[in-house]
Short mmCIF file of C-alpha atoms in Angstrom, two decimals:
data_model
loop_
_atom_site.label_atom_id
_atom_site.label_comp_id
_atom_site.label_asym_id
_atom_site.label_seq_id
_atom_site.Cartn_x
_atom_site.Cartn_y
_atom_site.Cartn_z
CA MET A 1 -6.11 20.07 -13.08
CA THR A 2 -6.48 22.04 -9.72
CA SER A 3 -6.76 20.00 -5.91
CA GLN A 4 -10.50 19.95 -5.83
CA PRO A 5 -10.99 17.43 -8.22
CA VAL A 6 -9.02 15.01 -6.50
CA ALA A 7 -9.89 15.89 -2.83
CA LEU A 8 -13.37 14.61 -3.84
CA LEU A 9 -12.16 11.67 -5.59
CA LEU A 10 -10.63 10.91 -1.84
CA ALA A 11 -13.51 11.62 0.24
CA THR A 12 -15.51 9.44 -2.17
CA LEU A 13 -13.16 6.77 -2.22
CA GLY A 14 -13.24 7.13 1.84
CA VAL A 15 -9.97 8.85 2.35
CA VAL A 16 -10.75 10.74 5.38
CA PRO A 17 -7.76 13.56 5.87
CA SER A 18 -5.64 13.11 9.19
CA HIS A 19 -4.48 17.02 9.83
CA SER A 20 -3.32 16.39 13.21
CA ARG A 21 -1.64 13.15 14.73
CA PRO A 22 0.37 13.32 17.98
CA GLN A 23 4.12 12.33 17.69
CA VAL A 24 4.11 11.54 13.74
CA SER A 25 5.15 14.50 12.18
CA ASP A 26 6.27 12.65 8.98
CA ASP A 27 3.05 11.19 8.14
CA ASN A 28 1.71 13.61 5.91
CA PRO A 29 4.63 12.64 3.14
CA PHE A 30 4.35 8.73 3.17
CA SER A 31 0.50 9.31 2.55
CA GLU A 32 1.01 11.92 0.07
CA ALA A 33 3.28 10.42 -2.38
CA PRO A 34 1.01 7.80 -3.75
CA PHE A 35 -1.45 10.58 -4.61
CA LYS A 36 1.14 13.06 -6.52
CA THR A 37 1.62 9.89 -8.35
CA LEU A 38 -1.50 9.36 -9.25
CA GLU A 39 -1.94 12.60 -9.93
CA TYR A 40 0.81 12.52 -12.21
CA ARG A 41 0.38 9.37 -14.31
CA PRO A 42 0.01 10.25 -17.57
CA ASP A 43 -3.99 8.45 -17.60
CA PHE A 44 -5.14 10.49 -15.04
CA PRO A 45 -8.15 11.70 -16.26
CA ASP A 46 -9.17 15.30 -15.99
CA ARG A 47 -12.44 14.22 -14.43
CA PHE A 48 -13.83 10.88 -13.52
CA GLY A 49 -17.58 9.71 -15.19
CA SER A 50 -18.66 7.98 -12.01
CA TYR A 51 -17.75 6.43 -8.56
CA GLU A 52 -17.48 3.45 -10.79
CA ASP A 53 -14.92 5.16 -13.16
CA ALA A 54 -12.87 6.33 -10.35
CA GLU A 55 -12.91 3.11 -8.29
CA ALA A 56 -11.76 1.05 -11.26
CA PHE A 57 -8.98 3.34 -11.68
CA CYS A 58 -7.50 3.09 -8.55
CA GLN A 59 -7.85 -0.99 -8.85
CA ARG A 60 -5.22 -0.94 -11.38
CA PHE A 61 -3.29 2.40 -10.23
CA PHE A 62 -2.29 0.52 -6.60
CA PRO A 63 -1.45 -2.87 -7.62
CA TRP A 64 0.96 -0.68 -10.34
CA TYR A 65 2.59 1.55 -7.83
CA ASN A 66 2.57 -1.59 -5.07
CA ILE A 67 3.91 -4.12 -7.64
CA GLU A 68 5.79 -2.74 -10.65
CA HIS A 69 6.38 1.15 -9.81
CA ARG A 70 10.02 1.92 -9.16
CA HIS A 71 10.22 3.92 -5.55
CA GLY A 72 13.22 5.94 -4.81
CA ALA A 73 13.13 5.48 -0.77
CA LEU A 74 13.43 1.97 -1.76
CA GLY A 75 16.43 1.57 -3.63
CA LEU A 76 14.47 1.78 -6.57
CA MET A 77 12.88 -1.07 -5.75
CA ALA A 78 8.63 -1.81 -5.80
CA PRO A 79 7.73 -2.05 -1.96
CA HIS A 80 6.16 -6.12 -3.12
CA ASP A 81 9.81 -6.31 -3.64
CA ILE A 82 11.39 -5.43 -0.43
CA HIS A 83 7.99 -7.10 1.41
CA SER A 84 8.25 -10.63 -0.35
CA GLY A 85 12.11 -11.30 -0.26
CA LEU A 86 13.03 -10.46 -3.64
CA ALA A 87 15.13 -6.98 -3.63
CA GLU A 88 18.19 -8.76 -2.23
CA ALA A 89 18.39 -11.21 -5.58
CA LYS A 90 16.94 -8.00 -7.48
CA TRP A 91 19.44 -5.85 -6.46
CA GLN A 92 22.84 -8.43 -6.99
CA ARG A 93 21.41 -8.78 -10.60
CA ARG A 94 21.81 -5.05 -11.24
CA ALA A 95 24.98 -5.02 -9.41
CA ALA A 96 26.03 -7.22 -11.81
CA VAL A 97 24.87 -5.48 -15.02
CA LEU A 98 26.57 -2.31 -13.58
CA ARG A 99 29.75 -4.01 -13.14
CA ALA A 100 29.55 -5.63 -17.01
CA ALA A 101 29.01 -2.04 -18.44
CA TYR A 102 31.56 -0.52 -16.53
CA HIS A 103 33.64 -3.30 -17.97
CA ALA A 104 32.38 -3.08 -21.54
CA HIS A 105 33.13 0.62 -21.32
CA PRO A 106 34.84 1.90 -18.09
CA GLU A 107 35.13 5.35 -19.97
CA ARG A 108 31.68 6.28 -19.44
CA PHE A 109 31.93 5.76 -15.60
CA ARG A 110 34.08 8.72 -14.41
CA ARG A 111 33.82 7.65 -11.00
CA GLY A 112 34.41 4.00 -11.00
CA VAL A 113 32.30 0.96 -10.88
CA PRO A 114 28.67 2.27 -10.59
CA VAL A 115 26.76 0.32 -7.66
CA PRO A 116 23.09 0.23 -7.42
CA PRO A 117 21.21 2.19 -4.56
CA PRO A 118 21.31 0.20 -1.06
CA LEU A 119 18.37 -1.02 -0.15
CA PRO A 120 16.31 -0.04 2.73
CA THR A 121 17.50 -1.75 6.14
CA VAL A 122 13.55 -0.74 7.60
CA ALA A 123 11.00 0.74 6.82
CA TRP A 124 8.06 2.66 8.47
CA ILE A 125 5.06 4.07 7.82
CA ASN A 126 4.51 5.12 11.50
CA LYS A 127 7.44 3.93 13.90
CA PRO A 128 6.39 2.65 16.74
CA PRO A 129 8.09 3.52 20.10
CA ALA A 130 12.26 2.60 20.06
CA ALA A 131 11.04 0.48 23.76
CA LEU A 132 7.95 -1.65 21.53
CA VAL A 133 10.52 -1.99 18.94
CA LEU A 134 13.04 -3.19 21.48
CA ALA A 135 11.37 -5.63 23.36
CA GLY A 136 9.59 -7.10 20.56
CA PRO A 137 5.69 -8.34 20.55
CA GLU A 138 3.87 -8.77 24.49
CA GLY A 139 4.81 -12.16 25.56
CA ALA A 140 7.52 -12.86 23.40
CA GLY A 141 9.88 -15.48 25.46
CA SER A 142 7.46 -16.09 28.27
#
């Protein structure tokens, strides 16, 4: 598959390319990640039969991407886990399973008790300037 059909699909779906944004040097990797995952899905077709087919595919894909798909940059959690407050409990369960696996077969773990990847403390697509983050919303405390 070439990039042209995907570019046309995204244009048809109203995704407008952004080639230059002042003071935002890393927005492209954030926006490209879902599309690479989209293209490499086994069920991604070579071509969509119609706009409606593409829309139906994306309506299935993006909930999967946000609710089920585990993201390496999020400590192998889904974005939904992070945003809905489920991540800490899931991390604790993973840690318990890894500890149990270690105690059952310590010879398999040469580096000691395994620990799940750390959870992110914050996640930004477009991080606001530090002054805004420190000051909080305008009018707070007044």
